[in-house]
Amino acid sequence: MRNWSIPAGKIFGVELRVHLTFLFLLVFVWLTESASHGTASAGRGLALVGIIFGCVVLHELGHALVSMHAGIPTKAIILLPIGGITLLDETQQPPETGAQWKRDIRIALAGPLVNLVIAFVAGSILLAVAPEIQFWAKPYVHSNNLPRSLVWANLWLALFNLLPAYPLDGGRVLRAVFSRSMDPVRATRRAVSIGQAFATLFMLVGMLWNIWLTMIGFFLFIAAQLEERSVVFQSVLETVRLEDIMLTDFATLSPADTLEDALEKAVHSLQDDFPVIRGSDMVGVVSKQKILQALRAEGNGYVQSVMNRIFEVAQKKESLASAFRKLSARNLSIIPVVEDQRLVGIVTLQNLMHSMALLAESRKLRKEALNP
Ligand SMILES: [Zn+2]
C-alpha cells in the first residue's frame, strides 16, 4: 500500500501521502497544456491541479475528523487524482456496536459535504464580488477560469464521490447498508465488485468518448484494489486464530540461567525473543538483543536480572488482530500463548509478519484455483 505513495507531511496528526499516479497526472497536464498552449497556460493548468488537490485534502480531512470524533483514529490519507483514501486505524476499533453502519455512513458523507460547502461558499462569494462570471459557460472546469473551476471542481468532487462505486463514498454508504444484513467482509466484497464494475464501465465508455473517463476508471480500479487488499488483510487478522500460526517448537530460558548460557542457547535458535520459565510458570520474557546488551554493559549475570516481567499472554483461540493489538499497545515483540495457564506456544512479531504474508499468499492461490 505504501510502496506506491510518498509522504507529504502531517495535518492534525494524520499522515498525508501522495500516490504516484498523482504525479503522473501533473506530468500529463504539463505536457498536454504546454504542447498545445505554451508554458503560461501550463502554469495555470498546474494551478488548477493544485486547487483540486487542496479540495481533495479538505474532503479527506472531513472524513478523518468525523471518524476521529467517532473514536477511530486515522492512520494516513493517500491522495489519488480522483480523490483520496483515508486509512482508518481499525486495529484500534472500539468494540462493535449495533449502530456501526450509521457511523460509517456519517464518516462517508462528511467528505462530499465538505466539497458542497466549499462550492456553496465560493459560489456565493464569486456571485457577490464578480457577478459577470458566467457560471454556466462551458467548459466548467478549465485553467482559463480558476475561480469558476473552484466551484465546479467541488461540485464534481461531491457528486462523483457519491457514486455507489466502492471505494467512493457512495459505495461506502452502500457497504454500510449491506453490512446491516451480512458480515463486514462479505459486505465489502460485494461493494468492491460493484465498484470494479463501475471502474470497468468507465474505462470502456471512456475509450469511445473521453480519455479522461478512462483514466478515472483506471484510478478507481486501483483504489478498489487497494481497498480489497486491506479488507483481505483485515479478514486474515480477524479470522485466523493464534493456534494456527503460533510457534510450538521454541526455546525457553530459566531465570537462573546465566547470560552466557542464554546467549549460547540463543545462538542455536532462530528466535529473537524467549519466554522465561520457572517450573511451569512463565515469569518473564527476554530478547536476544537485551541479553547481548547486558553482557556487553555489565558482563555475565542472570537472566532474572535482565528479563522483562511485564508481558501479556494470549489464549490460543484469540485472533491475530487481538495479538496485534496487544503487541502494539505495549510495544512488545513476543506474546506467550497459553491454554489453561499452560504455555503452549509463542507468537513473535517476526513470526506474525511471516505467517501473514504466507496466509495472504495461500488465500490468493486458493482464490485463483477457484476462479481460474
Ligand atoms: Zn471521500
mmCIF file of C-alpha atoms and ligand atoms in Angstrom:
data_model
loop_
_atom_site.group_PDB
_atom_site.id
_atom_site.type_symbol
_atom_site.label_atom_id
_atom_site.label_comp_id
_atom_site.label_asym_id
_atom_site.label_seq_id
_atom_site.Cartn_x
_atom_site.Cartn_y
_atom_site.Cartn_z
ATOM 1 C CA MET A 1 0.000 0.000 0.000
ATOM 2 C CA ARG A 2 2.817 2.333 0.902
ATOM 3 C CA ASN A 3 5.070 1.373 -1.986
ATOM 4 C CA TRP A 4 3.128 3.476 -4.426
ATOM 5 C CA SER A 5 2.875 6.600 -2.352
ATOM 6 C CA ILE A 6 5.281 9.161 -0.982
ATOM 7 C CA PRO A 7 4.982 11.058 2.329
ATOM 8 C CA ALA A 8 3.797 14.665 2.137
ATOM 9 C CA GLY A 9 3.651 15.845 5.730
ATOM 10 C CA LYS A 10 1.102 15.722 8.531
ATOM 11 C CA ILE A 11 -2.143 17.555 9.295
ATOM 12 C CA PHE A 12 -3.862 17.187 12.690
ATOM 13 C CA GLY A 13 -1.541 14.263 13.396
ATOM 14 C CA VAL A 14 -2.719 12.467 10.243
ATOM 15 C CA GLU A 15 -0.038 11.259 7.853
ATOM 16 C CA LEU A 16 -0.542 12.601 4.347
ATOM 17 C CA ARG A 17 0.751 10.557 1.399
ATOM 18 C CA VAL A 18 0.579 11.258 -2.313
ATOM 19 C CA HIS A 19 0.017 8.303 -4.614
ATOM 20 C CA LEU A 20 2.442 8.213 -7.522
ATOM 21 C CA THR A 21 -0.426 8.362 -10.028
ATOM 22 C CA PHE A 22 -0.993 11.942 -8.830
ATOM 23 C CA LEU A 23 2.463 12.823 -10.126
ATOM 24 C CA PHE A 24 1.648 11.148 -13.440
ATOM 25 C CA LEU A 25 -1.362 13.443 -13.629
ATOM 26 C CA LEU A 26 0.839 16.519 -13.045
ATOM 27 C CA VAL A 27 3.200 15.448 -15.812
ATOM 28 C CA PHE A 28 0.248 14.645 -18.079
ATOM 29 C CA VAL A 29 -1.315 18.101 -17.544
ATOM 30 C CA TRP A 30 2.026 19.869 -18.018
ATOM 31 C CA LEU A 31 2.790 18.009 -21.236
ATOM 32 C CA THR A 32 -0.640 18.328 -22.845
ATOM 33 C CA GLU A 33 -1.094 22.003 -21.885
ATOM 34 C CA SER A 34 2.405 23.189 -22.779
ATOM 35 C CA ALA A 35 2.288 21.311 -26.091
ATOM 36 C CA SER A 36 -0.956 22.981 -27.172
ATOM 37 C CA HIS A 37 -0.929 26.393 -25.432
ATOM 38 C CA GLY A 38 2.600 27.154 -24.190
ATOM 39 C CA THR A 39 4.098 27.280 -20.696
ATOM 40 C CA ALA A 40 1.944 30.122 -19.267
ATOM 41 C CA SER A 41 -1.113 28.012 -19.796
ATOM 42 C CA ALA A 42 0.726 25.003 -18.429
ATOM 43 C CA GLY A 43 1.330 27.025 -15.244
ATOM 44 C CA ARG A 44 -2.398 27.713 -14.936
ATOM 45 C CA GLY A 45 -3.031 24.042 -15.593
ATOM 46 C CA LEU A 46 -0.808 23.152 -12.654
ATOM 47 C CA ALA A 47 -2.591 25.775 -10.507
ATOM 48 C CA LEU A 48 -5.861 24.048 -11.362
ATOM 49 C CA VAL A 49 -4.406 20.706 -10.319
ATOM 50 C CA GLY A 50 -3.253 22.431 -7.106
ATOM 51 C CA ILE A 51 -6.785 23.691 -6.416
ATOM 52 C CA ILE A 52 -8.257 20.231 -6.952
ATOM 53 C CA PHE A 53 -5.500 18.753 -4.786
ATOM 54 C CA GLY A 54 -6.364 21.175 -1.962
ATOM 55 C CA CYS A 55 -10.067 20.359 -2.193
ATOM 56 C CA VAL A 56 -9.339 16.635 -2.108
ATOM 57 C CA VAL A 57 -7.230 17.134 1.022
ATOM 58 C CA LEU A 58 -10.078 19.060 2.694
ATOM 59 C CA HIS A 59 -12.524 16.350 1.611
ATOM 60 C CA GLU A 60 -10.361 13.673 3.222
ATOM 61 C CA LEU A 61 -9.892 15.753 6.355
ATOM 62 C CA GLY A 62 -13.688 15.846 6.571
ATOM 63 C CA HIS A 63 -13.689 12.028 6.755
ATOM 64 C CA ALA A 64 -10.734 11.967 9.147
ATOM 65 C CA LEU A 65 -12.233 14.451 11.612
ATOM 66 C CA VAL A 66 -15.632 12.754 11.747
ATOM 67 C CA SER A 67 -14.023 9.341 12.206
ATOM 68 C CA MET A 68 -11.747 10.665 14.949
ATOM 69 C CA HIS A 69 -14.819 12.095 16.605
ATOM 70 C CA ALA A 70 -16.383 8.618 16.415
ATOM 71 C CA GLY A 71 -13.338 7.158 18.158
ATOM 72 C CA ILE A 72 -11.479 5.665 15.188
ATOM 73 C CA PRO A 73 -8.106 7.352 14.691
ATOM 74 C CA THR A 74 -6.887 7.917 11.138
ATOM 75 C CA LYS A 75 -3.618 6.314 10.156
ATOM 76 C CA ALA A 76 -2.977 8.026 6.864
ATOM 77 C CA ILE A 77 -4.586 9.767 3.928
ATOM 78 C CA ILE A 78 -3.440 8.641 0.479
ATOM 79 C CA LEU A 79 -4.191 11.100 -2.290
ATOM 80 C CA LEU A 80 -5.164 9.764 -5.708
ATOM 81 C CA PRO A 81 -6.069 12.065 -8.589
ATOM 82 C CA ILE A 82 -9.736 11.125 -8.249
ATOM 83 C CA GLY A 83 -9.789 11.698 -4.542
ATOM 84 C CA GLY A 84 -8.196 10.253 -1.502
ATOM 85 C CA ILE A 85 -8.308 7.161 0.602
ATOM 86 C CA THR A 86 -8.485 7.635 4.312
ATOM 87 C CA LEU A 87 -6.878 4.662 6.028
ATOM 88 C CA LEU A 88 -8.539 4.266 9.392
ATOM 89 C CA ASP A 89 -6.665 2.552 12.156
ATOM 90 C CA GLU A 90 -9.185 -0.236 12.547
ATOM 91 C CA THR A 91 -6.950 -2.277 14.809
ATOM 92 C CA GLN A 92 -7.896 0.338 17.410
ATOM 93 C CA GLN A 93 -11.548 -0.077 16.641
ATOM 94 C CA PRO A 94 -13.746 0.084 19.723
ATOM 95 C CA PRO A 95 -15.986 -2.953 20.337
ATOM 96 C CA GLU A 96 -18.588 -3.216 17.626
ATOM 97 C CA THR A 97 -21.907 -1.707 18.363
ATOM 98 C CA GLY A 98 -25.247 -2.139 16.657
ATOM 99 C CA ALA A 99 -25.177 1.328 15.136
ATOM 100 C CA GLN A 100 -21.822 0.877 13.404
ATOM 101 C CA TRP A 101 -23.362 1.245 9.967
ATOM 102 C CA LYS A 102 -24.829 4.627 10.921
ATOM 103 C CA ARG A 103 -21.381 5.779 11.985
ATOM 104 C CA ASP A 104 -19.859 4.533 8.704
ATOM 105 C CA ILE A 105 -22.467 6.448 6.735
ATOM 106 C CA ARG A 106 -21.731 9.633 8.679
ATOM 107 C CA ILE A 107 -17.970 9.246 8.033
ATOM 108 C CA ALA A 108 -18.588 8.576 4.317
ATOM 109 C CA LEU A 109 -20.869 11.565 3.833
ATOM 110 C CA ALA A 110 -18.554 14.015 5.630
ATOM 111 C CA GLY A 111 -16.181 14.248 2.641
ATOM 112 C CA PRO A 112 -18.707 15.180 -0.084
ATOM 113 C CA LEU A 113 -20.352 17.545 2.399
ATOM 114 C CA VAL A 114 -17.067 19.486 2.728
ATOM 115 C CA ASN A 115 -16.954 19.940 -1.078
ATOM 116 C CA LEU A 116 -20.584 21.032 -1.228
ATOM 117 C CA VAL A 117 -19.904 23.627 1.459
ATOM 118 C CA ILE A 118 -16.784 24.901 -0.372
ATOM 119 C CA ALA A 119 -18.717 25.091 -3.662
ATOM 120 C CA PHE A 120 -21.582 26.927 -1.988
ATOM 121 C CA VAL A 121 -19.356 29.419 -0.132
ATOM 122 C CA ALA A 122 -17.030 30.040 -3.093
ATOM 123 C CA GLY A 123 -20.001 30.336 -5.454
ATOM 124 C CA SER A 124 -21.761 32.872 -3.203
ATOM 125 C CA ILE A 125 -18.604 34.963 -2.807
ATOM 126 C CA LEU A 126 -17.981 34.902 -6.560
ATOM 127 C CA LEU A 127 -21.523 35.956 -7.360
ATOM 128 C CA ALA A 128 -21.186 38.800 -4.857
ATOM 129 C CA VAL A 129 -17.811 40.167 -5.987
ATOM 130 C CA ALA A 130 -17.789 39.217 -9.661
ATOM 131 C CA PRO A 131 -21.334 38.806 -10.948
ATOM 132 C CA GLU A 132 -20.044 38.933 -14.525
ATOM 133 C CA ILE A 133 -18.618 35.439 -14.160
ATOM 134 C CA GLN A 134 -20.736 33.129 -16.246
ATOM 135 C CA PHE A 135 -21.229 30.047 -14.143
ATOM 136 C CA TRP A 136 -22.916 28.063 -16.837
ATOM 137 C CA ALA A 137 -20.393 28.763 -19.590
ATOM 138 C CA LYS A 138 -18.530 25.685 -20.782
ATOM 139 C CA PRO A 139 -16.014 24.284 -20.053
ATOM 140 C CA TYR A 140 -16.984 24.292 -16.389
ATOM 141 C CA VAL A 141 -13.560 23.325 -15.114
ATOM 142 C CA HIS A 142 -10.731 24.887 -17.065
ATOM 143 C CA SER A 143 -7.425 26.560 -16.307
ATOM 144 C CA ASN A 144 -8.622 29.729 -18.085
ATOM 145 C CA ASN A 145 -11.067 30.473 -15.303
ATOM 146 C CA LEU A 146 -9.728 29.285 -11.967
ATOM 147 C CA PRO A 147 -12.416 30.784 -9.646
ATOM 148 C CA ARG A 148 -15.243 29.228 -11.633
ATOM 149 C CA SER A 149 -13.275 25.977 -11.751
ATOM 150 C CA LEU A 150 -13.052 26.009 -7.953
ATOM 151 C CA VAL A 151 -16.833 25.927 -7.670
ATOM 152 C CA TRP A 152 -17.390 23.314 -10.365
ATOM 153 C CA ALA A 153 -14.494 21.116 -9.260
ATOM 154 C CA ASN A 154 -16.009 20.905 -5.788
ATOM 155 C CA LEU A 155 -19.468 20.123 -7.105
ATOM 156 C CA TRP A 156 -17.909 17.496 -9.319
ATOM 157 C CA LEU A 157 -15.890 16.011 -6.447
ATOM 158 C CA ALA A 158 -19.000 15.832 -4.281
ATOM 159 C CA LEU A 159 -21.188 14.229 -6.951
ATOM 160 C CA PHE A 160 -18.511 11.869 -8.245
ATOM 161 C CA ASN A 161 -17.725 10.635 -4.755
ATOM 162 C CA LEU A 162 -21.384 9.996 -4.109
ATOM 163 C CA LEU A 163 -21.499 7.400 -6.924
ATOM 164 C CA PRO A 164 -22.279 3.993 -5.402
ATOM 165 C CA ALA A 165 -18.909 2.664 -6.629
ATOM 166 C CA TYR A 166 -16.826 1.423 -3.739
ATOM 167 C CA PRO A 167 -14.331 2.745 -2.542
ATOM 168 C CA LEU A 168 -16.003 6.037 -3.402
ATOM 169 C CA ASP A 169 -18.045 7.450 -0.561
ATOM 170 C CA GLY A 170 -21.346 6.481 -2.161
ATOM 171 C CA GLY A 171 -20.013 2.904 -2.288
ATOM 172 C CA ARG A 172 -19.132 3.122 1.398
ATOM 173 C CA VAL A 173 -22.681 4.103 2.170
ATOM 174 C CA LEU A 174 -23.756 1.093 0.130
ATOM 175 C CA ARG A 175 -21.401 -1.158 2.088
ATOM 176 C CA ALA A 176 -22.747 0.192 5.356
ATOM 177 C CA VAL A 177 -26.260 -0.641 4.165
ATOM 178 C CA PHE A 178 -25.145 -4.173 3.086
ATOM 179 C CA SER A 179 -23.446 -4.717 6.425
ATOM 180 C CA ARG A 180 -26.792 -4.470 8.193
ATOM 181 C CA SER A 181 -27.677 -7.897 6.827
ATOM 182 C CA MET A 182 -24.286 -9.643 6.309
ATOM 183 C CA ASP A 183 -20.824 -9.838 7.840
ATOM 184 C CA PRO A 184 -18.494 -6.903 7.096
ATOM 185 C CA VAL A 185 -16.082 -8.826 4.853
ATOM 186 C CA ARG A 186 -18.876 -10.064 2.586
ATOM 187 C CA ALA A 187 -20.463 -6.628 2.565
ATOM 188 C CA THR A 188 -17.131 -5.102 1.492
ATOM 189 C CA ARG A 189 -16.530 -7.714 -1.183
ATOM 190 C CA ARG A 190 -19.946 -7.098 -2.653
ATOM 191 C CA ALA A 191 -19.337 -3.330 -2.623
ATOM 192 C CA VAL A 192 -15.857 -3.821 -4.152
ATOM 193 C CA SER A 193 -17.255 -5.866 -7.050
ATOM 194 C CA ILE A 194 -19.858 -3.204 -7.788
ATOM 195 C CA GLY A 195 -17.045 -0.628 -7.624
ATOM 196 C CA GLN A 196 -14.895 -2.580 -10.055
ATOM 197 C CA ALA A 197 -17.836 -2.986 -12.413
ATOM 198 C CA PHE A 198 -18.201 0.811 -12.408
ATOM 199 C CA ALA A 199 -14.450 1.235 -12.975
ATOM 200 C CA THR A 200 -14.505 -1.167 -15.938
ATOM 201 C CA LEU A 201 -17.528 0.579 -17.404
ATOM 202 C CA PHE A 202 -15.768 3.949 -17.087
ATOM 203 C CA MET A 203 -12.680 2.615 -18.843
ATOM 204 C CA LEU A 204 -14.700 1.121 -21.718
ATOM 205 C CA VAL A 205 -17.005 4.102 -22.230
ATOM 206 C CA GLY A 206 -14.016 6.421 -21.869
ATOM 207 C CA MET A 207 -12.228 4.728 -24.751
ATOM 208 C CA LEU A 208 -15.108 5.613 -27.042
ATOM 209 C CA TRP A 209 -15.949 9.002 -25.630
ATOM 210 C CA ASN A 210 -13.386 10.740 -23.441
ATOM 211 C CA ILE A 211 -9.907 9.639 -22.448
ATOM 212 C CA TRP A 212 -10.307 11.310 -19.041
ATOM 213 C CA LEU A 213 -13.096 8.923 -18.178
ATOM 214 C CA THR A 214 -10.753 6.034 -18.970
ATOM 215 C CA MET A 215 -8.182 7.486 -16.611
ATOM 216 C CA ILE A 216 -10.801 7.917 -13.899
ATOM 217 C CA GLY A 217 -11.859 4.303 -14.376
ATOM 218 C CA PHE A 218 -8.242 3.250 -14.134
ATOM 219 C CA PHE A 219 -7.692 5.153 -10.869
ATOM 220 C CA LEU A 220 -10.947 3.836 -9.480
ATOM 221 C CA PHE A 221 -9.842 0.309 -10.265
ATOM 222 C CA ILE A 222 -6.548 0.841 -8.446
ATOM 223 C CA ALA A 223 -8.361 2.324 -5.467
ATOM 224 C CA ALA A 224 -10.773 -0.618 -5.315
ATOM 225 C CA GLN A 225 -7.833 -2.988 -5.417
ATOM 226 C CA LEU A 226 -6.038 -1.175 -2.585
ATOM 227 C CA GLU A 227 -9.195 -1.421 -0.515
ATOM 228 C CA GLU A 228 -9.759 -5.064 -1.287
ATOM 229 C CA ARG A 229 -6.239 -5.879 -0.191
ATOM 230 C CA SER A 230 -6.737 -4.138 3.104
ATOM 231 C CA VAL A 231 -10.033 -5.965 3.556
ATOM 232 C CA VAL A 232 -8.347 -9.322 2.922
ATOM 233 C CA PHE A 233 -5.640 -8.327 5.372
ATOM 234 C CA GLN A 234 -8.270 -7.372 7.921
ATOM 235 C CA SER A 235 -10.146 -10.625 7.407
ATOM 236 C CA VAL A 236 -6.935 -12.611 7.844
ATOM 237 C CA LEU A 237 -6.358 -10.713 11.054
ATOM 238 C CA GLU A 238 -9.840 -11.392 12.346
ATOM 239 C CA THR A 239 -10.366 -14.984 11.283
ATOM 240 C CA VAL A 240 -7.016 -16.656 11.894
ATOM 241 C CA ARG A 241 -6.542 -17.968 15.436
ATOM 242 C CA LEU A 242 -3.219 -17.855 17.216
ATOM 243 C CA GLU A 243 -3.163 -21.656 17.392
ATOM 244 C CA ASP A 244 -2.939 -21.687 13.572
ATOM 245 C CA ILE A 245 0.256 -19.691 13.401
ATOM 246 C CA MET A 246 1.963 -19.846 16.796
ATOM 247 C CA LEU A 247 5.397 -21.382 17.106
ATOM 248 C CA THR A 248 5.103 -24.603 19.035
ATOM 249 C CA ASP A 249 8.729 -25.597 18.746
ATOM 250 C CA PHE A 250 10.551 -22.933 20.682
ATOM 251 C CA ALA A 251 13.330 -22.476 23.191
ATOM 252 C CA THR A 252 12.764 -21.202 26.712
ATOM 253 C CA LEU A 253 15.140 -19.842 29.322
ATOM 254 C CA SER A 254 15.167 -20.168 33.071
ATOM 255 C CA PRO A 255 15.578 -17.146 35.345
ATOM 256 C CA ALA A 256 18.537 -18.903 36.902
ATOM 257 C CA ASP A 257 20.366 -19.291 33.576
ATOM 258 C CA THR A 258 23.464 -17.166 33.248
ATOM 259 C CA LEU A 259 23.527 -14.665 30.399
ATOM 260 C CA GLU A 260 26.351 -16.570 28.732
ATOM 261 C CA ASP A 261 24.319 -19.799 28.802
ATOM 262 C CA ALA A 262 21.337 -17.882 27.478
ATOM 263 C CA LEU A 263 23.386 -16.460 24.634
ATOM 264 C CA GLU A 264 24.675 -19.929 23.838
ATOM 265 C CA LYS A 265 21.064 -21.141 23.553
ATOM 266 C CA ALA A 266 20.062 -18.096 21.549
ATOM 267 C CA VAL A 267 22.817 -18.700 19.035
ATOM 268 C CA HIS A 268 21.355 -22.119 18.245
ATOM 269 C CA SER A 269 17.822 -20.777 17.771
ATOM 270 C CA LEU A 270 16.139 -18.618 15.140
ATOM 271 C CA GLN A 271 14.154 -16.927 17.874
ATOM 272 C CA ASP A 272 14.807 -13.328 18.816
ATOM 273 C CA ASP A 273 12.668 -13.449 21.933
ATOM 274 C CA PHE A 274 12.432 -16.051 24.670
ATOM 275 C CA PRO A 275 9.890 -16.845 27.348
ATOM 276 C CA VAL A 276 11.468 -17.262 30.766
ATOM 277 C CA ILE A 277 10.028 -20.216 32.683
ATOM 278 C CA ARG A 278 10.346 -21.206 36.319
ATOM 279 C CA GLY A 279 8.926 -24.683 36.894
ATOM 280 C CA SER A 280 5.699 -24.499 34.910
ATOM 281 C CA ASP A 281 5.171 -20.758 35.419
ATOM 282 C CA MET A 282 6.029 -18.040 32.994
ATOM 283 C CA VAL A 283 7.838 -15.318 34.821
ATOM 284 C CA GLY A 284 9.092 -13.044 32.069
ATOM 285 C CA VAL A 285 10.351 -12.545 28.534
ATOM 286 C CA VAL A 286 13.772 -11.563 27.266
ATOM 287 C CA SER A 287 15.208 -10.778 23.845
ATOM 288 C CA LYS A 288 18.462 -11.856 22.288
ATOM 289 C CA GLN A 289 19.357 -8.201 21.929
ATOM 290 C CA LYS A 290 18.753 -7.496 25.629
ATOM 291 C CA ILE A 291 20.993 -10.425 26.582
ATOM 292 C CA LEU A 292 23.770 -9.122 24.335
ATOM 293 C CA GLN A 293 23.426 -5.568 25.643
ATOM 294 C CA ALA A 294 23.592 -6.713 29.273
ATOM 295 C CA LEU A 295 26.605 -8.905 28.564
ATOM 296 C CA ARG A 296 28.405 -6.000 26.921
ATOM 297 C CA ALA A 297 27.496 -3.468 29.566
ATOM 298 C CA GLU A 298 27.783 -5.427 32.798
ATOM 299 C CA GLY A 299 29.416 -8.729 31.949
ATOM 300 C CA ASN A 300 27.902 -12.034 32.930
ATOM 301 C CA GLY A 301 24.819 -12.089 35.147
ATOM 302 C CA TYR A 302 21.497 -13.896 35.422
ATOM 303 C CA VAL A 303 18.546 -13.886 33.061
ATOM 304 C CA GLN A 304 16.402 -12.962 36.064
ATOM 305 C CA SER A 305 18.038 -9.532 36.307
ATOM 306 C CA VAL A 306 17.510 -8.534 32.664
ATOM 307 C CA MET A 307 14.195 -10.168 31.764
ATOM 308 C CA ASN A 308 11.086 -8.127 31.237
ATOM 309 C CA ARG A 309 8.498 -9.005 33.893
ATOM 310 C CA ILE A 310 5.748 -7.067 32.199
ATOM 311 C CA PHE A 311 4.212 -9.113 29.426
ATOM 312 C CA GLU A 312 0.848 -10.088 28.060
ATOM 313 C CA VAL A 313 -0.356 -13.594 27.437
ATOM 314 C CA ALA A 314 -2.922 -14.627 24.864
ATOM 315 C CA GLN A 315 -5.274 -17.592 24.635
ATOM 316 C CA LYS A 316 -4.725 -19.894 21.677
ATOM 317 C CA LYS A 317 -8.262 -19.211 20.394
ATOM 318 C CA GLU A 318 -7.626 -15.469 20.187
ATOM 319 C CA SER A 319 -7.405 -13.833 16.756
ATOM 320 C CA LEU A 320 -4.348 -12.379 15.096
ATOM 321 C CA ALA A 321 -5.978 -8.962 15.329
ATOM 322 C CA SER A 322 -6.127 -9.255 19.080
ATOM 323 C CA ALA A 323 -2.484 -10.360 19.226
ATOM 324 C CA PHE A 324 -1.539 -7.359 17.100
ATOM 325 C CA ARG A 325 -3.390 -5.014 19.402
ATOM 326 C CA LYS A 326 -1.581 -6.469 22.407
ATOM 327 C CA LEU A 327 1.826 -6.302 20.712
ATOM 328 C CA SER A 328 1.408 -2.733 19.541
ATOM 329 C CA ALA A 329 -0.271 -1.400 22.687
ATOM 330 C CA ARG A 330 2.772 -2.191 24.810
ATOM 331 C CA ASN A 331 5.445 -2.260 22.154
ATOM 332 C CA LEU A 332 6.094 -5.940 22.814
ATOM 333 C CA SER A 333 7.846 -8.310 20.461
ATOM 334 C CA ILE A 334 6.633 -11.616 21.885
ATOM 335 C CA ILE A 335 3.385 -12.956 23.289
ATOM 336 C CA PRO A 336 3.273 -16.304 25.072
ATOM 337 C CA VAL A 337 0.207 -18.327 24.112
ATOM 338 C CA VAL A 338 -1.423 -20.267 26.899
ATOM 339 C CA GLU A 339 -4.131 -22.874 27.322
ATOM 340 C CA ASP A 340 -5.405 -23.490 30.853
ATOM 341 C CA GLN A 341 -2.467 -21.490 32.256
ATOM 342 C CA ARG A 342 -0.062 -23.794 30.425
ATOM 343 C CA LEU A 343 2.396 -22.356 27.884
ATOM 344 C CA VAL A 344 1.591 -23.998 24.536
ATOM 345 C CA GLY A 345 3.312 -21.677 22.074
ATOM 346 C CA ILE A 346 4.701 -18.262 21.370
ATOM 347 C CA VAL A 347 3.857 -15.587 18.852
ATOM 348 C CA THR A 348 6.568 -13.112 17.955
ATOM 349 C CA LEU A 349 6.381 -10.028 15.805
ATOM 350 C CA GLN A 350 8.787 -11.646 13.368
ATOM 351 C CA ASN A 351 6.715 -14.818 13.098
ATOM 352 C CA LEU A 352 3.452 -12.820 12.753
ATOM 353 C CA MET A 353 4.807 -10.936 9.742
ATOM 354 C CA HIS A 354 5.967 -14.140 8.106
ATOM 355 C CA SER A 355 2.792 -16.077 8.674
ATOM 356 C CA MET A 356 0.619 -13.220 7.485
ATOM 357 C CA ALA A 357 2.476 -12.989 4.234
ATOM 358 C CA LEU A 358 2.138 -16.767 3.854
ATOM 359 C CA LEU A 359 -1.566 -16.768 4.724
ATOM 360 C CA ALA A 360 -2.325 -13.935 2.315
ATOM 361 C CA GLU A 361 -0.416 -15.784 -0.398
ATOM 362 C CA SER A 362 -2.145 -19.117 0.225
ATOM 363 C CA ARG A 363 -5.570 -17.432 0.207
ATOM 364 C CA LYS A 364 -4.736 -15.787 -3.073
ATOM 365 C CA LEU A 365 -3.667 -19.134 -4.529
ATOM 366 C CA ARG A 366 -6.855 -20.764 -3.292
ATOM 367 C CA LYS A 367 -8.926 -17.955 -4.768
ATOM 368 C CA GLU A 368 -7.122 -18.277 -8.087
ATOM 369 C CA ALA A 369 -7.658 -22.020 -8.046
ATOM 370 C CA LEU A 370 -11.372 -21.440 -7.533
ATOM 371 C CA ASN A 371 -11.717 -18.789 -10.271
ATOM 372 C CA PRO A 372 -9.113 -19.638 -12.918
HETATM 373 ZN ZN ZN B 1 -14.468 10.660 0.346
#
